[in-house]
Structure formats: structure tokens, C-alpha cells
């Protein structure tokens, strides 16, 4: 069975060139009942095994032609959407990778490139959308995807190096582990704080820089709750 999803992300079952939408389970959920996607006009139904997805029974005949090319096109679209979620590839590369092996008939059944690109970009915007702004430092919850950094495909590093925990004096420190190594090797450190660009709930962004390879580089970034020196001392610890 080809893996196909509807526009709203619902599963579509494919069999012998036809597509079916899920209708219901039997009483003990060992069978799935499916209806032809043209359910308002076509009487065909099928029953499949919940465990194996194999067809157990076909009821009635279809009143329309099969749609093998459209199924192939929908499989490509489903693959594009999944690839858009799983990789950082450019939109055009996602489309090319998922359509390179399909038939000309399937390519003809695809939507225009512009429409496909809009779908892929919309999916990525939904994934990358920031969570709702927290109300205070006590209830601030940082999703896992905001704690890491990906310098290249397949490589993920920890970026949130320290979180002092819920509370009004909460401190967050961001950086790469390589930055810590550079700090350990450097003989000259520099530090500076700024207040104007600090995010809400925090009063200061404090940065540590270090001299390394004929340059001075920002390496660690801390979000501090106020301008007091005691929090800077905690930062250095």
C-alpha cells in the first residue's frame, strides 16, 4: 500500500489504483472500514486488517476509472511534506528529490510548482513557529528544539548550556561546547552587557568574548533577570 496523506494529513488507503478514506473500525478494532474517496457517488467499500493492512473484503464496484497517476502524484506530495519536516534542504531540492523517479503521467497530475512550494514553506513555518511567550520566569518552559543547534544536516549540538531553573532569578546560558574549549585555551577574555535588546522577562544579555586565532569572538550568551552583580558572579561560576 502506498503511503498517502490527505490535504489535512489524514491517512488514505490505496488499492488497485483507487483511493479510500477511513470510515470506522469494527467493534473490537481488528478491522478498518474504508469508503471510496468519491463516497458521495461511488458505492465501493473495502475492509482491511488493522494489524497487517491487508484487504479482507471488497464491497461493490467503483463507478469511475482508476487513478494510478494521481496516486503516484499524491505519494510524491506526501514524501515531500515528510522530507520538508525532516531536512533543511532548499524547497526546490525537496521537490526534485521526490519527483525524480515518477512517471510523466504522475508529473502531469501534480499541482503547479508554485503551489507545491507554498505547501512546503507553510509546513516549515508551522514547525519553526515559536511557542507562545511565557508570562514569567517561573513558568517558562523551553521546548527541546530550542535547546539545540544544528550546524549541518544530521549534526545536532546542545546550545542551552545552563538553566538555573524556575524562579525570579533565572539565568539561561547559551553557547557551543567548542566555545568552552576556546575559552579554556584563550589567555584574554572580554565581557559586555546590553539591556536594550534583552527579551521580555530578562533585563540583560551578557556576552563573553575571547581572543582566538588573531580575532576576538563572542562565545557565550547569558540572559540575566536584572542588572545586579551577584547574577554576573553566578554566570562566571
Backbone as a ProteinNet text record, in pm:
[ID]
protein_1_A
[PRIMARY]
XXXXXXXXXXXXXXXXXXXXXXXXXXXXXXXXXXXXXXXXXXXXXXXXXXXXXXXXXXXXXXXXXXXXXXXXXXXXXXXXXXXXXXXXXXXXXXXXXXXXXXXXXXXXXXXXXXXXXXXXXXXXXXXXXXXXXXXXXXXXXXXXXXXXXXXXXXXXXXXXXXXXXXXXXXXXXXXXXXXXXXXXXXXXXXXXXXXXXXXXXXXXXXXXXXXXXXXXXXXXXXXXXXXXXXXXXXXXX
[TERTIARY]
83.9	0	87.4	64.5	138.9	98.5	195.9	169.1	120.9	-3.9	-63.3	-135.9	-125.1	-197.5	-287	-400.4	-489.1	-432.4	-495.8	-451.1	-447.1	-540.9	-546.4	-463.9	-383.7	-295.4	-357.5	-478.7	-543.3	-495.9	-495.7	-448.6	-545.5	-487.7	-565.2	-514	-604.9	-568.1	-576.5	-474.2	-473.2	-473.7	-549.7	-558.5	-603.1	-521.6	-553.7	-588.5	-518.2	-538.5	-652.2	-708	-816.9	-776.8	-837.3	-808	-931.8	-908.8	-1017.7	-987.8	-1091.4	-1077.8	-1134.3	-1075.4	-1115.1	-1256.4	-1335.2	-1473.5	-1492.9	-1453.8	-1475.6	-1400.8	-1393.6	-1343.7	-1462.1	-1433	-1535.7	-1539.3	-1621.4	-1646	-1521.2	-1426.9	-1306.4	-1178.8	-1196.2	-1087.6	-985.5	-1030.8	-941.8	-953.1	-1054.9	-1075.8	-1098.6	-1055.1	-1082.8	-1177.5	-1273.9	-1368.1	-1335.5	-1323.1	-1286.2	-1392.3	-1407.3	-1500.6	-1423.2	-1469.3	-1407.2	-1403.1	-1295.4	-1281.2	-1393.3	-1459.5	-1577.9	-1703.1	-1705.1	-1807.9	-1950.4	-1964.4	-2100	-2157.8	-2070.7	-2115.5	-2081.5	-1970.8	-1924.6	-1958.9	-2018	-2061.4	-1953.9	-1834.6	-1733.1	-1682.9	-1666.7	-1613.4	-1511.5	-1416.4	-1325.3	-1304.9	-1271.6	-1236.1	-1090.5	-1011.6	-872	-841.4	-734.2	-688.2	-616.8	-650.9	-584.6	-437.9	-407.4	-270.4	-181.7	-230.5	-146	-177	-290	-336.3	-375.9	-384.7	-425.5	-576.1	-616	-757.2	-825.5	-934.4	-1009.2	-1136.4	-1195	-1320.6	-1339.1	-1393.7	-1429.7	-1580	-1646.6	-1791.6	-1826.4	-1898.9	-1944.8	-1829.2	-1865	-1767.6	-1760.3	-1647.3	-1632.6	-1713	-1760.7	-1835.7	-1752.8	-1619.6	-1530.1	-1399.5	-1317	-1189.4	-1089.5	-988.5	-883	-796.7	-716.5	-638.8	-493.3	-430.8	-294	-197.9	-212.1	-121.8	-142.1	-266.9	-295.4	-242.3	-252.4	-197.9	-46.9	19.4	164.8	201.5	122.9	148	126.4	20.8	-7	99.3	155.7	266.4	385.5	414.2	525.1	501.6	378	345.4	362.7	316	331.2	478.4	560.9	704.8	769.6	723.4	776.9	749.7	626.8	589.7	673.8	697	777.2	922.5	973.4	1112.1	1130.7	1029.3	1035.9	1047.2	982.1	988.9	1123.6	1179.2	1296	1429.9	1432.8	1560	1555.5	1673.2	1686.5	1715.3	1689.8	1715.6	1633.2	1686.8	1607.2	1478.4	1375.4	1245	1255.1	1332.6	1346	1411.9	1506.6	1573.3	1476.1	1389.9	1289.2	1199.1	1153.5	1065.1	1136.6	1258.9	1333.6	1360.6	1397.8	1429.4	1306.5	1190.2	1068.3	993.9	1035.3	965.9	1056.4	1183.9	1279	1244.3	1178.7	1153.5	1010	923.1	782.1	753.9	645.1	609.1	565.2	564.7	519	371.8	293.8	151.7	134	217.1	209.2	252.4	356.1	401	289.6	214.8	104.1	-8.2	-17.3	-123.2	-85.7	42.1	87.1	37.3	24.2	-9.3	109.5	88.2	196	305.5	429.9	543.7	520.8	462.9	440.3	351	246.2	154.2	222.2	304.9	376.8	475.3	546.1	642.6	573.3	454.2	379.5	344.8	306.3	273.5	394.7	510.2	632.4	673.3	666.1	703.2	608.2	479.1	381.7	411.6	445.3	480.2	600.1	701.4	821.4	794.1	707.4	672	601	515.3	443.5	540	639.1	737.3	825.4	866.2	962.4	897.4	764.8	696.4	734.1	760.7	796.7	674.3	693.1	579.8	530.2	415.1	360.2	456.5	461	550.5	512.5	609.4	579.7	542.1	470.8	426	527.8	609.1	710.3	818.8	927.1	1041.7	1012.6	910.4	873.8	808.7	726.8	651.9	716.4	829.5	898.3	939.6	893	930.1	995.1	1116.4	1189.2	1176.3	1111.4	1099.2	1236.8	1247.2	1376.1	1439	1355.4	1412	1477.3	1447.8	1509.9	1633.4	1667.9	1784.8	1905.5	1885.5	1992.2	2024	2136.9	2184.5	2230.2	2194.3	2232.6	2322.6	2455.7	2546.9	2538.4	2494	2476.9	2381.6	2331.5	2232.6	2287.1	2208.8	2245.9	2330.1	2369.3	2451.5	2373.6	2356.2	2283.2	2368.4	2385.9	2463.6	2374.7	2411.5	2343.7	2381.2	2281.4	2308	2273.2	2170.3	2141.4	2234.2	2337.1	2438.3	2402.4	2317.4	2282.8	2147.3	2066.9	1939.9	1932.8	1931.5	1934.7	1803.9	1699.6	1573.6	1468.5	1342.4	1231.8	1252.8	1221.7	1237	1257.7	1240.1	1250.3	1393	1492.7	1633.1	1692.9	1611.4	1652.3	1757.9	1856.1	1962.9	1971.1	1981.1	1999.3	2130.9	2209.9	2337.8	2339.1	2369.7	2371.9	2512.6	2546.7	2676.3	2702.2	2814.7	2853.6	2963.3	2973.7	3079.1	3216.9	3226.3	3352.8	3389.6	3288.1	3313.2	3380.6	3339.4	3401.8	3547.9	3575.2	3713.8	3799.5	3741.4	3816	3843.1	3745.6	3766	3878.5	3884.1	3988.1	4126.8	4132.9	4261.3	4305	4208.5	4239.2	4297.6	4389.3	4450	4383.4	4296.5	4230.6	4080	4004.7	3858.5	3807	3691.2	3624.2	3476.7	3414.6	3273	3199.7	3074.1	2993.8	2846.4	2769.5	2626.1	2547.7	2432	2344.1	2203.2	2129.3	1996	1883.5	1911	1806	1745.1	1826.7	1776.5	1743.4	1746.4	1712	1565.6	1537.2	1398.6	1314.2	1184	1095.3	1120.3	1100.6	1124.1	1269.1	1359.7	1500.4	1539.8	1639.1	1682.1	1811	1885.8	2018.7	2063.9	2133	2206.5	2353.8	2418.5	2559.7	2641.3	2745.8	2823.6	2968	3024.6	3167.4	3234.7	3341.2	3419.7	3561.2	3633.8	3770.8	3857.1	3984.2	4079.3	4120.5	4110.4	4141.1	4171.9	4283.8	4323.6	4316.7	4388	4401.9	4270.3	4175.2	4049	3984.4	3881.2	3802.6	3663.7	3617.3	3493.8	3394.3	3266.3	3163.3	3138.4	3138.7	3132	3014.8	2984.2	2874.6	2778.8	2649.4	2545.8	2457.5	2442.3	2359.6	2242.8	2125.8	2009.1	1998.4	2009	2008.4	1880	1828.2	1699.4	1704.6	1824.4	1836.3	1979.3	2013.8	2145.4	2240.9	2206.3	2285.5	2412.3	2518	2646.3	2643.3	2555	2552.6	2516.6	2435.2	2399.4	2513.1	2593.7	2713	2811.3	2821.2	2911.3	2862	2731.3	2675.4	2706.4	2701.2	2727.9	2869.2	2966.9	3105.4	3128.8	3053.7	3070.8	3025.9
-119.3	0	124.3	213.8	338.9	429.1	501	590.7	726.1	757.4	880.6	949.6	1081.7	1161.2	1260.5	1291.8	1392.3	1530.7	1634.7	1771.6	1803.9	1745.9	1770.5	1671.4	1588.6	1496.1	1364	1334.8	1208.2	1097.4	974.5	860	825.2	794.6	747.9	609.3	515.6	379.1	366.5	306.2	286.6	137.9	102.4	-39.6	-46.4	-112.9	-135	-5.9	101.4	225.5	312.1	277.2	356.1	404	512.6	568.9	565.1	536.6	521.8	605.3	659.8	733.4	648.8	663.8	584.4	620.3	516.6	536.9	500.4	374.7	330.5	200.5	161.5	30.3	-62.7	-193.3	-286.6	-280.6	-358.8	-345.1	-364.8	-452.1	-476.5	-421.4	-337	-266.6	-358.6	-475.5	-564.3	-538.5	-464.9	-433.1	-282.8	-233.2	-95.2	-94.9	-8.8	5.4	134.5	121.5	234.6	256.8	383.5	418.9	483.2	462	527.8	677.9	742.3	886.9	967.7	908	972.1	913.1	913.1	840.9	888.7	1011.9	1060.9	1004	953.9	899.7	752.5	708.6	571.5	481.1	363.1	275.4	179.3	181.5	81.6	102.1	-9.6	-11.5	-125	-111.4	-222.5	-234.5	-357.8	-385	-431	-378.6	-419.8	-463.3	-539.7	-582.1	-465.3	-437.8	-331.5	-364	-490.7	-532.1	-534.5	-589.7	-609.4	-512.8	-444.6	-353	-425.6	-558.3	-632.8	-623	-625.9	-618.8	-751	-742.2	-859.9	-878.5	-768.3	-777.2	-650.9	-670.6	-558.1	-565.1	-454.5	-447.6	-350.2	-398.8	-318.2	-279.7	-233.9	-192.7	-40.8	7	150.9	194.5	317.4	371.5	473	468.6	562.8	492.3	553.9	494.6	498.6	411.1	411.3	536.8	566	689.8	661.6	570.6	531.2	649.4	735.9	851.1	948.6	969.4	1060.6	1005.2	873.9	811.9	832.1	810	827.9	972.6	1065.8	1206.9	1237.4	1180.1	1204	1142.9	1028.1	968.1	1063.9	1122.8	1217.8	1338.2	1389.4	1504	1468.3	1348.4	1301.9	1293.5	1240.6	1230.4	1368.3	1462.3	1598.6	1660.1	1644.1	1702.2	1644.5	1512.3	1448.4	1493	1503.1	1546	1691	1772.9	1912.6	1920.9	1827.6	1824.3	1772.7	1673	1601.8	1662.8	1749.2	1802.2	1954.1	2011.4	2155.7	2185.7	2090.8	2109.6	2225.7	2295.8	2400.1	2340.9	2423.2	2376.9	2310.5	2370.5	2313.9	2176.6	2155.6	2024.8	1919	1957.2	1864.6	1817.2	1910.4	1875.8	1785.5	1820.6	1742.3	1600.1	1586.5	1454.3	1363	1419.7	1339.3	1318.1	1386.6	1370.1	1311.5	1288.9	1245.2	1109.6	1021.5	887.3	858.7	959.6	932.2	943.8	887	884.6	1021.6	1037.5	1162.7	1186.9	1077.9	1091.3	1146.2	1098.1	1146.4	1291.5	1327.6	1467.9	1558.7	1508.1	1586.2	1604.3	1510	1517.3	1604.2	1642.4	1726.9	1869.8	1938.5	2080.6	2157.5	2281	2364.9	2380.2	2399.9	2412.4	2518.4	2628.7	2736.7	2694.9	2617.7	2572.3	2472.6	2384.4	2285.7	2356.3	2454.8	2528.7	2598.9	2651.7	2716.8	2617.4	2493.8	2390.9	2358.7	2342.1	2305.7	2418.2	2541.8	2655.4	2670.2	2643.3	2652.3	2548.5	2425.5	2319.6	2361.5	2418	2458.3	2575.5	2666	2776.5	2724.8	2624.8	2567.8	2499.4	2429.6	2358.5	2457.3	2563.7	2657.6	2767.7	2769.4	2875.5	2871.3	2987.3	2994.7	2969.2	2909.2	2888.3	3020.9	3017.8	3138.6	3197	3328.8	3395.2	3359.3	3322.6	3289.4	3414	3395.1	3507.1	3546.7	3448.9	3480.7	3373.7	3397.2	3305.1	3176.6	3177.9	3057.6	2954.1	3002.3	2910.6	2893.7	2959.9	2948.6	2804.1	2748.4	2613.4	2624.3	2574.6	2583.9	2451	2448.6	2323.9	2270.3	2138.4	2076.1	2130.2	2161.2	2207.9	2345.4	2418.6	2548.6	2536.4	2416	2394	2346.9	2319.4	2262.8	2350.4	2316.9	2390.5	2287.6	2309.9	2216.2	2288	2269.8	2336.7	2281.5	2155.4	2094.3	1976.5	1927.4	1820.4	1696.1	1642.9	1521	1544.8	1668.8	1701.3	1796.6	1758.2	1840.9	1856.7	1980	2008.3	2073.3	2054	2124.8	2271.7	2361.5	2504.9	2574.7	2523.4	2573.5	2499.4	2567.4	2503.3	2504.5	2598.2	2605.5	2673.1	2617.2	2675.6	2663.6	2775.6	2771.7	2721.5	2709.7	2653.8	2760.1	2717.8	2812	2900.6	3027.9	3122.5	3262	3361.7	3500.9	3542.1	3464.1	3494.6	3398.5	3351.9	3250.7	3305.3	3222.5	3256.3	3147.7	3189.1	3096.3	3129.3	3027.1	3046.9	2964.1	3029.9	2963.3	2967	2862.6	2855.8	2714.1	2694.7	2560.7	2506.1	2374.1	2315.4	2354.1	2373.8	2420	2557.5	2638.1	2771.2	2759	2660.2	2638.4	2598.1	2518.8	2477	2596.8	2685.9	2804.9	2894.2	2909.2	2988.6	2931.4	2799.8	2735.4	2757.9	2769.6	2786.7	2932.9	3024.7	3166.2	3228	3322.5	3392.4	3528.5	3570.1	3700.8	3686.1	3723.9	3723.8	3867.1	3887.4	4016.8	3992.3	4087.3	4070.1	4202.3	4192	4313	4276.8	4370.9	4350.3	4455.4	4419.4	4514.6	4495.6	4604.6	4599.7	4623.1	4701.3	4742.7	4626.6	4526.3	4416.7	4290.5	4299.7	4183.5	4144.5	4014.7	3971.2	3997.7	4002.1	4024.4	3917.8	3953.4	3872.9	3880.5	3918	3932.2	4079.2	4120.1	4260	4282.5	4175.3	4195.3	4073.7	4103.3	4000	4022.9	3922.5	3935	3840.5	3893.8	3817.7	3805.8	3686.8	3665.5	3641.2	3716.3	3704.3	3660.9	3606	3564.3	3585.4	3614.6	3628.3	3488.9	3467.3	3334.5	3347.8	3290.6	3289.6	3429.5	3522.8	3659.6	3737.3	3699.4	3771.5	3759.6	3839.4	3832.9	3784.2	3676.4	3609.9	3600.7	3633.1	3610.8	3460.8	3411.3	3266.1	3221.4	3296.3	3259.7	3377.1	3343.9	3446.5	3409.1	3502.1	3475.5	3573.6	3521.7	3604.8	3618.4	3742.9	3768.1	3839.8	3810.8	3866.2	4012.2	4064.3	4204.7	4251	4366.3	4425.8	4410.3	4325.2	4312.5	4230.6	4267.2	4199.3	4054.9	4027.2	3890.5	3788.9	3828.2	3735.6	3718	3821	3807.1	3710.3	3714.9	3621.6	3478	3457.4	3324.5	3277.2	3371.3	3341.5	3285.5	3350.8	3307.1	3172.8	3142.9	3014.4	2900.4
0	0	0	-93.6	-99.5	16.6	70.9	181.3	127.2	153.3	103.9	218.8	223.6	322.1	249.2	309.7	253.1	280.9	227.2	249.2	398.2	474.5	618.3	699.9	631	700	739.4	690.8	724.2	630.7	683.8	606.7	493.7	378.3	263.5	226.4	210.4	173.3	21.4	-38.7	-183.6	-216.1	-319.8	-360.4	-506.2	-588.6	-730.9	-804.8	-772.6	-845.8	-794.8	-680	-622	-482.2	-438.5	-306.5	-218.2	-88.5	7.7	131.7	189.4	315.9	429.8	547.9	663.8	707.5	738.5	781.1	928.6	965.7	1104.2	1129.1	1258.6	1299.1	1322.1	1325.1	1372.9	1525.7	1589.1	1733	1817.8	1774.3	1855	1790	1692.2	1624.1	1556.3	1513.5	1437.6	1287.8	1248.7	1107.4	1091.5	975.2	938.4	818.4	822.3	711.8	636	504.6	419.7	311.7	272	165.7	51.1	-70	-184.4	-159	-202.2	-177.6	-241.7	-341.5	-400.7	-336.6	-206	-131.2	-159	-203.2	-231.4	-360.3	-447	-576.2	-595.6	-536.2	-560.1	-440.9	-464.9	-355.9	-304.6	-365.6	-328.8	-186.1	-114.3	22	31.6	121.4	149.5	300	342.7	481.8	483.6	577.1	588.3	731.1	744.5	876.4	944	1067	1142.1	1163.7	1182.7	1213.3	1090	978.6	860.3	745.9	751.2	645.5	516.8	521.7	402.2	381	252.3	218.4	255.4	329.4	370.9	289.2	246.9	171.7	88.1	-33.1	-119.4	-144	-119.9	-136.3	-248.9	-349.4	-462.7	-556.6	-674.6	-776.1	-782.3	-830	-849.9	-972.6	-970	-1083.3	-1160.9	-1142.7	-1210.9	-1242.7	-1326	-1365.2	-1248.7	-1258.9	-1157.2	-1172.3	-1067.1	-1064.1	-1027.1	-1100.9	-1069.5	-1073.3	-1174.8	-1186.5	-1070.5	-1033	-922.2	-790.7	-772.5	-651.5	-646.9	-759.1	-765	-732.2	-784.5	-755.5	-607.9	-548.9	-407	-316.6	-358.8	-284.1	-284.2	-399.7	-410.4	-320.1	-317	-231.2	-84.4	-46.4	92.3	130.2	37.7	63.1	75	-7.2	0.1	136.7	184.8	313.6	426.5	422.1	526.2	516.3	393	373.2	418.2	396	439.8	591.3	663.3	809	858.3	784.9	834	794.1	691.4	642.1	633.4	610	588.6	442.4	354.9	212.4	156.5	55.1	-10.9	-67.3	-77.5	-125.6	-261.6	-353.5	-487.7	-484.4	-391.7	-379.4	-328.1	-233	-181.1	-294.4	-377.1	-488.3	-588	-625.1	-724.5	-676.2	-548.5	-494.3	-492.9	-469.3	-454	-585.7	-691.7	-820.5	-929	-896.6	-999.7	-1061	-985.4	-1036.9	-1076.9	-1071.9	-1101.1	-1251.2	-1294.1	-1435.5	-1485.4	-1617	-1676.1	-1644.4	-1641.3	-1609.3	-1467.7	-1373.8	-1235.7	-1226.8	-1301.4	-1301.3	-1353.3	-1452.2	-1504.9	-1404.7	-1309.4	-1207.8	-1089.4	-1082.1	-971.6	-989	-879.3	-884.7	-940.6	-976.7	-1028	-922.9	-968.3	-877.2	-770.2	-810.4	-715	-600.1	-631.6	-527.5	-434.4	-490.3	-408.5	-316	-368.6	-286.7	-169.5	-194.6	-87	22.7	-15.5	83.8	169.8	104.5	176.4	272	223.9	310.2	427.8	403	511.6	618.6	576.5	671.7	755.4	691.7	764.6	858	818.4	907.6	1032.4	1015.7	1129.3	1225.3	1168.9	1252.3	1327.7	1258.2	1314.9	1397.7	1401.5	1475.4	1623.9	1679.1	1820.4	1907.3	2024.5	2116	2171.9	2235.6	2295.6	2398.7	2406.7	2501	2644.7	2728.1	2868.7	2947.4	3057.2	3139.2	3245	3289.7	3390	3385.8	3460.6	3460.4	3536.4	3618.6	3693.2	3600.8	3509	3421.6	3284.7	3261.5	3132.7	3106.7	2994.9	2952.6	2815.3	2801.1	2674.8	2601	2485	2407.6	2369.6	2355.5	2325.1	2197.7	2095.9	1969	1981.3	2092.2	2114	2204.1	2242.5	2327.3	2247.2	2118.8	2038	1917.7	1853.2	1735.9	1633.7	1506.8	1400.9	1300.5	1309.7	1216.3	1074.8	1061	929.3	943.3	829.9	832.7	903.5	995.3	1066.3	1190.8	1215.9	1333.2	1423.1	1547.8	1643.6	1769.2	1814.5	1934.8	2040.8	2165.3	2273.4	2265.8	2272	2265.5	2397.2	2466.2	2600.4	2696.9	2742.5	2826.3	2974.1	3013.8	3156.4	3173.6	3261.7	3301.9	3453	3520.5	3667.1	3727.2	3645.6	3693.9	3721.4	3731.9	3752.5	3874.6	3858.5	3968	3914.6	3999.2	3953.9	3922	3967.4	3939	3835.9	3747.7	3649.6	3552.7	3523.6	3429.5	3322.9	3197.7	3085.9	3017.3	2988.1	2920.4	2792.5	2680.9	2550.2	2491.6	2419.6	2352.6	2304.9	2240.9	2193.8	2284.6	2290.9	2373.6	2320.4	2188.7	2131.1	2185.5	2215.7	2273.2	2409.3	2487	2617.5	2601.4	2499.9	2473.6	2434.4	2352.7	2311.9	2432.1	2519.1	2640.3	2726	2734.2	2814.8	2754.4	2622.8	2554.6	2548	2554	2535.9	2662.2	2642.6	2756.1	2780.9	2690.2	2704	2684.7	2788.1	2781.5	2788.4	2729.5	2735.6	2764.9	2831.8	2865.4	2850.1	2811.6	2796.8	2811.2	2862.3	2878.8	2803.6	2756	2689.5	2741.5	2747.2	2807.5	2706	2603.8	2511	2432.8	2399.1	2314.4	2394.3	2526.7	2609.4	2586.3	2573.7	2554	2678.3	2660.5	2774.8	2881.2	3005.7	3126.8	3172.6	3082.9	3121.1	3109.1	3188.9	3188.1	3111	3088.6	3031.6	2949.9	2840.4	2767.3	2796	2852.3	2890.9	2803.2	2741.1	2642.7	2688.4	2673.2	2696.8	2562	2538.5	2416.7	2454	2357.6	2385	2261.2	2285.6	2175.1	2129.4	1999	1945.8	1796.3	1753	1611.6	1549.6	1611.3	1559.2	1553.2	1637.5	1640.8	1776.8	1798.2	1922	1884.6	1949	1908.9	2024.8	2001.1	2103.9	2118.2	2240.9	2261.4	2348.1	2452.7	2541.5	2556.7	2565.4	2578	2697	2788.2	2906.6	2911.9	2949	2975.2	3126.6	3174.9	3318.5	3359.1	3478.7	3521.7	3563.6	3596.6	3635.7	3611.8	3664.4	3638.7	3757.2	3851.7	3973.5	3949.2	4017.5	4001.5	4049.5	4146.9	4201.6	4094.6	3996.8	3891.9	3792.4	3776.1	3691.8	3755	3887.1	3957.4	3939.2	3943	3920.6	3778.8	3685.6	3544.7	3529.4	3592.6	3579	3646.9	3749.1	3816.4	3725.8
[MASK]
+++++++++++++++++++++++++++++++++++++++++++++++++++++++++++++++++++++++++++++++++++++++++++++++++++++++++++++++++++++++++++++++++++++++++++++++++++++++++++++++++++++++++++++++++++++++++++++++++++++++++++++++++++++++++++++++++++++++++++++

